[in-house]
mmCIF file of C-alpha atoms and ligand atoms in Angstrom:
data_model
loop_
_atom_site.group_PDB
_atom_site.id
_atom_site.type_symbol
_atom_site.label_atom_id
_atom_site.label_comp_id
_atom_site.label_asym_id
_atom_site.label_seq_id
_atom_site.Cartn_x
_atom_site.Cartn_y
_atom_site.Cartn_z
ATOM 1 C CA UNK S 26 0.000 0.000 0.000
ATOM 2 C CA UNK S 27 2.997 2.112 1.460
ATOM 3 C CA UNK S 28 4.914 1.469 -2.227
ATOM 4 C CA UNK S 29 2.458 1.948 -4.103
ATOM 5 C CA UNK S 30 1.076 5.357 -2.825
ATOM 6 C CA UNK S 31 4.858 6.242 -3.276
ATOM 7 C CA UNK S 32 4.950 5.669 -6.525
ATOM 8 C CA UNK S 33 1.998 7.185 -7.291
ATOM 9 C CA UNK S 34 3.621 10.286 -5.785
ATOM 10 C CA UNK S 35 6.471 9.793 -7.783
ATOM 11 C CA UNK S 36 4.930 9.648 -11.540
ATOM 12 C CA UNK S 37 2.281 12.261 -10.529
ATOM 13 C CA UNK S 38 2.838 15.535 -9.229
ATOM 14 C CA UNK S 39 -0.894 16.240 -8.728
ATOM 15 C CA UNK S 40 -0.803 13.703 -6.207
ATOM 16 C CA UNK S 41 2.422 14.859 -4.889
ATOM 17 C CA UNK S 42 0.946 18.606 -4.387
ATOM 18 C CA UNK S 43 -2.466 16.976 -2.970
ATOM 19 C CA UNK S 44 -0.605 14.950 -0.308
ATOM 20 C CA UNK S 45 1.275 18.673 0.538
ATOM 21 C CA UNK S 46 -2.649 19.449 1.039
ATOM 22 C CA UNK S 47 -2.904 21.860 -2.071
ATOM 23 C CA UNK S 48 -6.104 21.192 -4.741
ATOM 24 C CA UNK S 49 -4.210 22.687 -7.280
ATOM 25 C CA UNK S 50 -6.046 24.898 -9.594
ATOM 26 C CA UNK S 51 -6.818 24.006 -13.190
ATOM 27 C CA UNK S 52 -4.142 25.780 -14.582
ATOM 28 C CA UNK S 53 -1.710 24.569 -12.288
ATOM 29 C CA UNK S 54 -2.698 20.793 -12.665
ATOM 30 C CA UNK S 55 -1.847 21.470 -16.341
ATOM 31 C CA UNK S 56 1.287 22.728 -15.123
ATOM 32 C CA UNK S 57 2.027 19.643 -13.102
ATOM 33 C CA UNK S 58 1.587 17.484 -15.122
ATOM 34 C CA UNK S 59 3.577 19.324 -17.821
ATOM 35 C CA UNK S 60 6.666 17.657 -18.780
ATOM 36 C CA UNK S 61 7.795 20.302 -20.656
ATOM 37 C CA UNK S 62 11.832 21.650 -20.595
ATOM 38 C CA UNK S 63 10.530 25.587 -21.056
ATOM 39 C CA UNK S 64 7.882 26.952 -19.319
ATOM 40 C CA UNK S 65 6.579 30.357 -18.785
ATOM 41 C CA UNK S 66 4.343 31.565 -16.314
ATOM 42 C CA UNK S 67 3.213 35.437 -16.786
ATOM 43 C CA UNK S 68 0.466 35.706 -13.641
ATOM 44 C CA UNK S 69 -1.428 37.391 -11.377
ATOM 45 C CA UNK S 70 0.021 38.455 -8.178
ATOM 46 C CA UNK S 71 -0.980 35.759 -5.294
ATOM 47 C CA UNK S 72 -2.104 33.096 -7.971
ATOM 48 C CA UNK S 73 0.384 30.295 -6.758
ATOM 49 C CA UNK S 74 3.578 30.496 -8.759
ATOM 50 C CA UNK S 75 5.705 30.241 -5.971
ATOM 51 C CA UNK S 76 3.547 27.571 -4.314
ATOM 52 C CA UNK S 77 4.054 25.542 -7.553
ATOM 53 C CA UNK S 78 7.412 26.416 -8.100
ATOM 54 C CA UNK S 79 8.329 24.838 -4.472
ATOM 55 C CA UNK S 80 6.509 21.786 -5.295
ATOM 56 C CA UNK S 81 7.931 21.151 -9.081
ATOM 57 C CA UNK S 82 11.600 22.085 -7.196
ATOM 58 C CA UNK S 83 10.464 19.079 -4.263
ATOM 59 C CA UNK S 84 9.680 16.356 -6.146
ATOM 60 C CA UNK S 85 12.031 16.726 -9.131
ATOM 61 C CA UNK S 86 15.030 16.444 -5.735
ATOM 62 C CA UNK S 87 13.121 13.970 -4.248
ATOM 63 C CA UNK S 88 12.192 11.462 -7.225
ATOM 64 C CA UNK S 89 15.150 12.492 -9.528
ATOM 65 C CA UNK S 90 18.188 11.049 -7.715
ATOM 66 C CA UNK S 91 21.009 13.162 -8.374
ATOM 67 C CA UNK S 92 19.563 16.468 -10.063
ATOM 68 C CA UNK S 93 20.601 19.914 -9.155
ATOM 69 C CA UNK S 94 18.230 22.451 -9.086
ATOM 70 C CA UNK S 95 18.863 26.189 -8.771
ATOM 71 C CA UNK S 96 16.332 28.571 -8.205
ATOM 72 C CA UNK S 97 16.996 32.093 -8.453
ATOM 73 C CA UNK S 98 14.971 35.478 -7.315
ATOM 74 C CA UNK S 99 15.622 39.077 -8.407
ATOM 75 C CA UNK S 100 16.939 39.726 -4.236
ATOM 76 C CA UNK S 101 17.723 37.238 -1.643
ATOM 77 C CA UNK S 102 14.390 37.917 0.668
ATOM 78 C CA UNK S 103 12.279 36.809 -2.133
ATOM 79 C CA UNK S 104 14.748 33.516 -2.711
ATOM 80 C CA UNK S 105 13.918 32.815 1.116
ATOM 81 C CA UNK S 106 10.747 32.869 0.498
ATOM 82 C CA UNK S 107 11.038 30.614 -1.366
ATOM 83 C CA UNK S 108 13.035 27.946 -0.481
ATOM 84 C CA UNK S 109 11.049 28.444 2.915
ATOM 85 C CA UNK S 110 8.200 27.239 1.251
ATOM 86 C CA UNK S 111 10.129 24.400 -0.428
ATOM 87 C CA UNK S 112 12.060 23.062 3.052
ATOM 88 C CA UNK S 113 7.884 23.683 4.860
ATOM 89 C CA UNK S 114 7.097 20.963 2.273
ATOM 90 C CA UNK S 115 9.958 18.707 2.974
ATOM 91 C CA UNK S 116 9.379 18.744 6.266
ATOM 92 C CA UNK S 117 5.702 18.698 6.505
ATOM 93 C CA UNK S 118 6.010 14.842 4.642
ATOM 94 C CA UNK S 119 8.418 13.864 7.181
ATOM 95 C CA UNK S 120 11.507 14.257 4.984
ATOM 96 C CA UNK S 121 10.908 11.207 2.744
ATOM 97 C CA UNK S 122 14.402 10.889 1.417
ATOM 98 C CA UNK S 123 17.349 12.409 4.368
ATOM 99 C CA UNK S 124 18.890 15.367 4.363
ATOM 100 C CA UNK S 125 22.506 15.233 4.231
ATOM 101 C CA UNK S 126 23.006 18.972 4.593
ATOM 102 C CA UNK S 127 19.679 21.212 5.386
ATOM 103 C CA UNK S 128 21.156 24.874 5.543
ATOM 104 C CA UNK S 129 19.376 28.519 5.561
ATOM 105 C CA UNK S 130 19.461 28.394 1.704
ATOM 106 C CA UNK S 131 20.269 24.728 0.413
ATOM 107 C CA UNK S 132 19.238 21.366 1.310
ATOM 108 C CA UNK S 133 21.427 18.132 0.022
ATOM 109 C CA UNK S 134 19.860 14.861 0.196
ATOM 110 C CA UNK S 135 20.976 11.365 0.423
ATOM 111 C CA UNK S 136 19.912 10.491 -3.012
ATOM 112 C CA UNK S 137 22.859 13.306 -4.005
ATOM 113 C CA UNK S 138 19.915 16.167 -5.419
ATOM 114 C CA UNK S 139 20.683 19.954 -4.135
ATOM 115 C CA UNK S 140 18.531 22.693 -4.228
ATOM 116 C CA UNK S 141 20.158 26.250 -4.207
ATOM 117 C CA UNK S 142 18.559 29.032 -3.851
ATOM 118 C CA UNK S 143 20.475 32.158 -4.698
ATOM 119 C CA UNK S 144 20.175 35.703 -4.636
ATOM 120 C CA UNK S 145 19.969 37.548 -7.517
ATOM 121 C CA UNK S 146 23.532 38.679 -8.401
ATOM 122 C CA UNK S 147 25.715 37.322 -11.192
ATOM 123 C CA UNK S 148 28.818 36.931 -9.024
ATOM 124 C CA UNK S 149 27.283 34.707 -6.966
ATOM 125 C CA UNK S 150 25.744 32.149 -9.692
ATOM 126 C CA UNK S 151 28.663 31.519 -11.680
ATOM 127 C CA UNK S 152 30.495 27.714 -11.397
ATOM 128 C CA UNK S 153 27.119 25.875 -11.089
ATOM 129 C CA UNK S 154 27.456 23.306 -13.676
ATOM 130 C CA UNK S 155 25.251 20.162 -14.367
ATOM 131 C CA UNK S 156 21.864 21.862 -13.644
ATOM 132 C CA UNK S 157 18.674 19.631 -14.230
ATOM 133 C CA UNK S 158 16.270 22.178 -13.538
ATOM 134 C CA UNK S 159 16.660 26.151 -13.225
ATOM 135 C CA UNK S 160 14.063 27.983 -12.010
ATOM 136 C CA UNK S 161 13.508 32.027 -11.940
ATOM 137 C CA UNK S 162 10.748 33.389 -10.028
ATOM 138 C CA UNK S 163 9.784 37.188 -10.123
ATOM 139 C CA UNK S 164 11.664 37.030 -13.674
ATOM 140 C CA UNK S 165 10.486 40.394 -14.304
ATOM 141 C CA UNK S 166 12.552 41.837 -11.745
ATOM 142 C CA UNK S 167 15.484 39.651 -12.895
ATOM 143 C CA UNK S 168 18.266 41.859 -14.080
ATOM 144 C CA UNK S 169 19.249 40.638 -17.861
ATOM 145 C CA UNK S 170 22.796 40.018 -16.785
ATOM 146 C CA UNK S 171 21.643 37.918 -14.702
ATOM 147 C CA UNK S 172 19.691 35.625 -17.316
ATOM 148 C CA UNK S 173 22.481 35.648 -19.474
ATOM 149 C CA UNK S 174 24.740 34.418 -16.862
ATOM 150 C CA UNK S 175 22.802 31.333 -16.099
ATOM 151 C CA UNK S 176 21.472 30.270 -19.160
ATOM 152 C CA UNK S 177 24.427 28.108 -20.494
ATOM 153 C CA UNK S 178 24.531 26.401 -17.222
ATOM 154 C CA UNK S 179 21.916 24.406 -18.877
ATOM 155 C CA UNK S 180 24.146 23.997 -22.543
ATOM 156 C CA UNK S 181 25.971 20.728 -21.798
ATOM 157 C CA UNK S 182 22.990 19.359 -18.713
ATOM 158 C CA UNK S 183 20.184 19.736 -21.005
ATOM 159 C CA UNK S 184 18.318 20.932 -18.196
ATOM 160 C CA UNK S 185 14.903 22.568 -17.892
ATOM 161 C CA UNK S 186 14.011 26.201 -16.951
ATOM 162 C CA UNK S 187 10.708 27.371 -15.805
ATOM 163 C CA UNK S 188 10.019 31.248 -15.509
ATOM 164 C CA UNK S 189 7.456 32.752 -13.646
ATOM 165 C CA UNK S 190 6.269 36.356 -12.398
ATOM 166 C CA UNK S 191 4.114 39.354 -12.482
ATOM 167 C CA UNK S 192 4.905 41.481 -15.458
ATOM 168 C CA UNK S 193 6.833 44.367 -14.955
ATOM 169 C CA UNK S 194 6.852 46.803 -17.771
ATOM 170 C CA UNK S 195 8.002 46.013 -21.246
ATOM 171 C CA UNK S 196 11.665 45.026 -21.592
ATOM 172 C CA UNK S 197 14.149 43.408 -20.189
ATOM 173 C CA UNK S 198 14.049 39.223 -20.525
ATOM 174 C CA UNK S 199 11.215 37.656 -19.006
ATOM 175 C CA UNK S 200 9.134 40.178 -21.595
ATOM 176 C CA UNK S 201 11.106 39.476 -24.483
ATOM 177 C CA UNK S 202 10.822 35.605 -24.044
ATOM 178 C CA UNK S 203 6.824 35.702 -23.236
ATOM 179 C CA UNK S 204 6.351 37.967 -26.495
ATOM 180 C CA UNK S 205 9.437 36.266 -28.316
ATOM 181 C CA UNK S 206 9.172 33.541 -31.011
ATOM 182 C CA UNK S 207 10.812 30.970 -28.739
ATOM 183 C CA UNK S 208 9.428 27.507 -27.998
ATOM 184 C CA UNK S 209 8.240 27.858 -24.518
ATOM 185 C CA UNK S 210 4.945 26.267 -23.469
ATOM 186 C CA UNK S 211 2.846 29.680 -22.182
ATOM 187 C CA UNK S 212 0.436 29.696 -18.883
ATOM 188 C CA UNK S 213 -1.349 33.176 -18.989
ATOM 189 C CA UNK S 214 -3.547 33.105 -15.550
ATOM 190 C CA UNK S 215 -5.134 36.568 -14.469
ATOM 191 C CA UNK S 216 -6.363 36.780 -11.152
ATOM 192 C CA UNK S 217 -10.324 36.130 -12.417
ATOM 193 C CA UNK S 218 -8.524 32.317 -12.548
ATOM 194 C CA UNK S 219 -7.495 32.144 -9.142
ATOM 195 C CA UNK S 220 -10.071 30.740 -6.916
ATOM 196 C CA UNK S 221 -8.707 32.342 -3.918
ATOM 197 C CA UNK S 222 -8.853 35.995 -4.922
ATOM 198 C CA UNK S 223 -12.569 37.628 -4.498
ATOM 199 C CA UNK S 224 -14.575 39.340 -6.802
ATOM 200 C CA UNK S 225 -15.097 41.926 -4.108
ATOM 201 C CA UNK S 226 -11.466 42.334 -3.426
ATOM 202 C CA UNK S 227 -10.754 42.565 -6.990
ATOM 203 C CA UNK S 228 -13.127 45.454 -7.210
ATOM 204 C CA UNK S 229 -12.033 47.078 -4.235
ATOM 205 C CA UNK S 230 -8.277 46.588 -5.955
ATOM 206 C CA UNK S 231 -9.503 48.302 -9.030
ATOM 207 C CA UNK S 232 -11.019 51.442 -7.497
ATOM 208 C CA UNK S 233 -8.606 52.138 -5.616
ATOM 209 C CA UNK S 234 -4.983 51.612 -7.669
ATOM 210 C CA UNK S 235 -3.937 53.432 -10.519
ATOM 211 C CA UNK S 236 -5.924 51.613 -13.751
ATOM 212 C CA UNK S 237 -1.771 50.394 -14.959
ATOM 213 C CA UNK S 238 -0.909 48.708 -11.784
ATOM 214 C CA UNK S 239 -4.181 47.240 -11.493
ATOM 215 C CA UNK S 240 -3.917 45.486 -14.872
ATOM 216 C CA UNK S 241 -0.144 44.426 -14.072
ATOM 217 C CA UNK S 242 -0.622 43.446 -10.727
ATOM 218 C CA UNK S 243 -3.501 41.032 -11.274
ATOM 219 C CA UNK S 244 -4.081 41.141 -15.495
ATOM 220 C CA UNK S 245 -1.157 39.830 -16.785
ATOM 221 C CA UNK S 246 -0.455 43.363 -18.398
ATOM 222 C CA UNK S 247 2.647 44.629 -19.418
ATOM 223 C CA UNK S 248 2.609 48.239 -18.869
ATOM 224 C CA UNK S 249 4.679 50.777 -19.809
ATOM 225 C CA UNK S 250 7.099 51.369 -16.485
ATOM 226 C CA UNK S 251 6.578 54.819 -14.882
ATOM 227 C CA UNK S 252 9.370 56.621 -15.866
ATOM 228 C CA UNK S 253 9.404 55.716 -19.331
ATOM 229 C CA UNK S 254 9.163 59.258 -21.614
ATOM 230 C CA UNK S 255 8.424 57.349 -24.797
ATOM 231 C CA UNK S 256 6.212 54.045 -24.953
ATOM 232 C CA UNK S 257 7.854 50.884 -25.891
ATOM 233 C CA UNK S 258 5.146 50.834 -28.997
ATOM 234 C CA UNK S 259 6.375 54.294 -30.032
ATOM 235 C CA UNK S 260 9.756 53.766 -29.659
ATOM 236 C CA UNK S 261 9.047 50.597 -32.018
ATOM 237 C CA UNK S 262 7.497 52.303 -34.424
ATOM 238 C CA UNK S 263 10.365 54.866 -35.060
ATOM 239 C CA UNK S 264 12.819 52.181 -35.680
ATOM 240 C CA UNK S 265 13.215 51.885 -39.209
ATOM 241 C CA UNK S 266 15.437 49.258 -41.144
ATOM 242 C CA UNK S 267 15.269 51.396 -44.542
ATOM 243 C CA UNK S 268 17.288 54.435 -42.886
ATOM 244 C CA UNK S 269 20.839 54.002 -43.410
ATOM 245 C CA UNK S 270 22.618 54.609 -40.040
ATOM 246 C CA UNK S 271 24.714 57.825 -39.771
ATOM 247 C CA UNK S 272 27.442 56.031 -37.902
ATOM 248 C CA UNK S 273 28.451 52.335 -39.181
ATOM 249 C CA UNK S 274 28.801 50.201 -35.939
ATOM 250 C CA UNK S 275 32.160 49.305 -34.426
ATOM 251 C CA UNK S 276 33.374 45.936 -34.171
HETATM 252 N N1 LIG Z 2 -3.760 25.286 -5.117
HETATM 253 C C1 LIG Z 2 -3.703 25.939 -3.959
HETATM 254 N N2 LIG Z 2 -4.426 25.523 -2.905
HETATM 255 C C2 LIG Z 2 -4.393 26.195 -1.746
HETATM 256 N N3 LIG Z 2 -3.643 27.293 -1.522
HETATM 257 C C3 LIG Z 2 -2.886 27.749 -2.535
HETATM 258 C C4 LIG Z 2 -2.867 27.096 -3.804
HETATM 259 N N4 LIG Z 2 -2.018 27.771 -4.610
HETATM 260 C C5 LIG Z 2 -1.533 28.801 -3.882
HETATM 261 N N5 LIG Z 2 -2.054 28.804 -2.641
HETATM 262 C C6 LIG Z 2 -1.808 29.769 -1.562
HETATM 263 O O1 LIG Z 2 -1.960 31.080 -2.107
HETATM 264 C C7 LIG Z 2 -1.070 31.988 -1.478
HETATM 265 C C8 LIG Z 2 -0.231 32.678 -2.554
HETATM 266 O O2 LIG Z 2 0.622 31.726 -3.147
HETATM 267 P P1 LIG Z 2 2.062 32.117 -3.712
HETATM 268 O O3 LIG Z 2 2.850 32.872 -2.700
HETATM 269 O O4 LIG Z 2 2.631 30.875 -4.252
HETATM 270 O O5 LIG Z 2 1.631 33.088 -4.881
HETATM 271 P P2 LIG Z 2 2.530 33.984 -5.824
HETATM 272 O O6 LIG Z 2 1.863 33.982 -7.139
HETATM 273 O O7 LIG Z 2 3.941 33.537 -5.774
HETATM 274 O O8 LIG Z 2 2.351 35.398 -5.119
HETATM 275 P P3 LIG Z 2 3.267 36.718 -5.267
HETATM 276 O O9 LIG Z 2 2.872 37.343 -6.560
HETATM 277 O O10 LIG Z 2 2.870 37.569 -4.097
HETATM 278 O O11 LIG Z 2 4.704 36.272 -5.233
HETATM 279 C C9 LIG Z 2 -0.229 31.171 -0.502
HETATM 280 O O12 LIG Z 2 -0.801 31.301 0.787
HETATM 281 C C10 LIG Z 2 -0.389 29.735 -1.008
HETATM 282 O O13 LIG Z 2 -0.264 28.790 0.020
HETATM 283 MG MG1 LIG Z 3 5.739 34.521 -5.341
#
């Protein structure tokens, strides 16, 4: 009985994230059960990405012998929160597989998987090598350096990378991928989809913030940022590729 609800846990993470006493939402059952290498989650603020993020990170170190996964935050207090959230799990199951090292910030187990949470600074991420699974939450707020510096930790692993935030105006990385032509598998989820967020505090939300934060905070809107002169569509639109430049580039 023991076995086989283990391995039940093992093949399925909707029955992993149930027996953490979640009911995932319909969106993120699809996500669970995903098996996708890129994903990309633009959504509402409070919807669950971190929740689901923790639980992918679990199981893939529990039922994955062996993997390392990094997950990385735009500033450290938002990579507590969550690896917090990912060491509450492990311990509310009673640690299924031992912990060889359980630290403020990383947890090896027996079976030889890390998690490592960083903060967001690229002198701090370099050397990692042999990632299965690389995970950026609040990519928005994820400076582009930073992107670029972890991305070919994943060239010779083959790992996966899952991104997932709130927008936050239009540029930098996690913009240009969700608009991009790249082949990432999309979950769009505005608050309306999240069970847990009223109508009546949605309303009370939208009177009272200014109508751009409103739609970025919980509509999966990218705005244009606040102290942008021009608009990202404008400055599009006066980029022309039939204007010779005055000055050839260098290099
Ligand atoms: N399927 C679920 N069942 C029950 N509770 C859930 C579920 N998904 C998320 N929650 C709860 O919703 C709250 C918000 O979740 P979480 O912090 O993961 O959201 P978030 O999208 O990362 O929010 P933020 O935008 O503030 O970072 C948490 O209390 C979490 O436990
Ligand atoms: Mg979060």
């Amino acid at each position: 009985m023991q076995l086989s609800h283990d391995l039940e846990l093992a093949l399925d993470r909707v029955a992993f994230a149930e027996a953490l006493g979640l009911d995932p939402d319909p969106w993120q059952r699809e996500l669970l059960r995903s098996s996708s290498e890129r994903i990309i989650l633009n959504c509402s603020r409070q919807s669950g990405k971190s929740t689901m993020t923790a639980v992918i990170t679990l199981h893939r170190a529990l039922y994955h012998p062996g993997s390392l996964i990094l997950c990385l935050a735009p500033a450290l207090r938002q990579s507590q929160e969550l690896f917090g959230k990912v060491l509450g799990f492990y311990r509310d199951l009673g640690r299924p597989v031992s912990p060889q090292a359980e630290r403020k910030l990383s947890l090896e187990l027996e079976n030889g998987s890390r998690i490592v949470t960083l903060p967001g600074t690229e002198k701090t991420i370099r050397g990692f090598s042999g990632t299965a699974l690389l995970v950026l939450d609040e990519a928005a707020r994820v400076a582009d350096e930073l992107y670029f510096a972890v991305k070919p930790m994943l060239a010779v692993s083959g790992g996966a990378l899952m991104m997932m935030s709130t927008p936050y105006g239009k540029c930098g990385v996690f913009f240009g991928e969700w608009t991009g032509a790249g082949g990432w598998e999309r979950y769009e989820v505005p608050a309306s989809q999240c069970p847990r967020i009223s109508e009546e505090f949605l309303e009370e939300e939208r009177a009272n913030l200014p109508p751009f934060i409103f739609r970025q905070e919980y509509m999966c809107s990218f705005e244009e940022t606040e102290d942008q002169v021009f608009s990202a569509d404008l400055v599009d639109r006066a980029v022309s590729e039939d204007v010779e430049p005055l000055f050839a580039a260098v290099g």
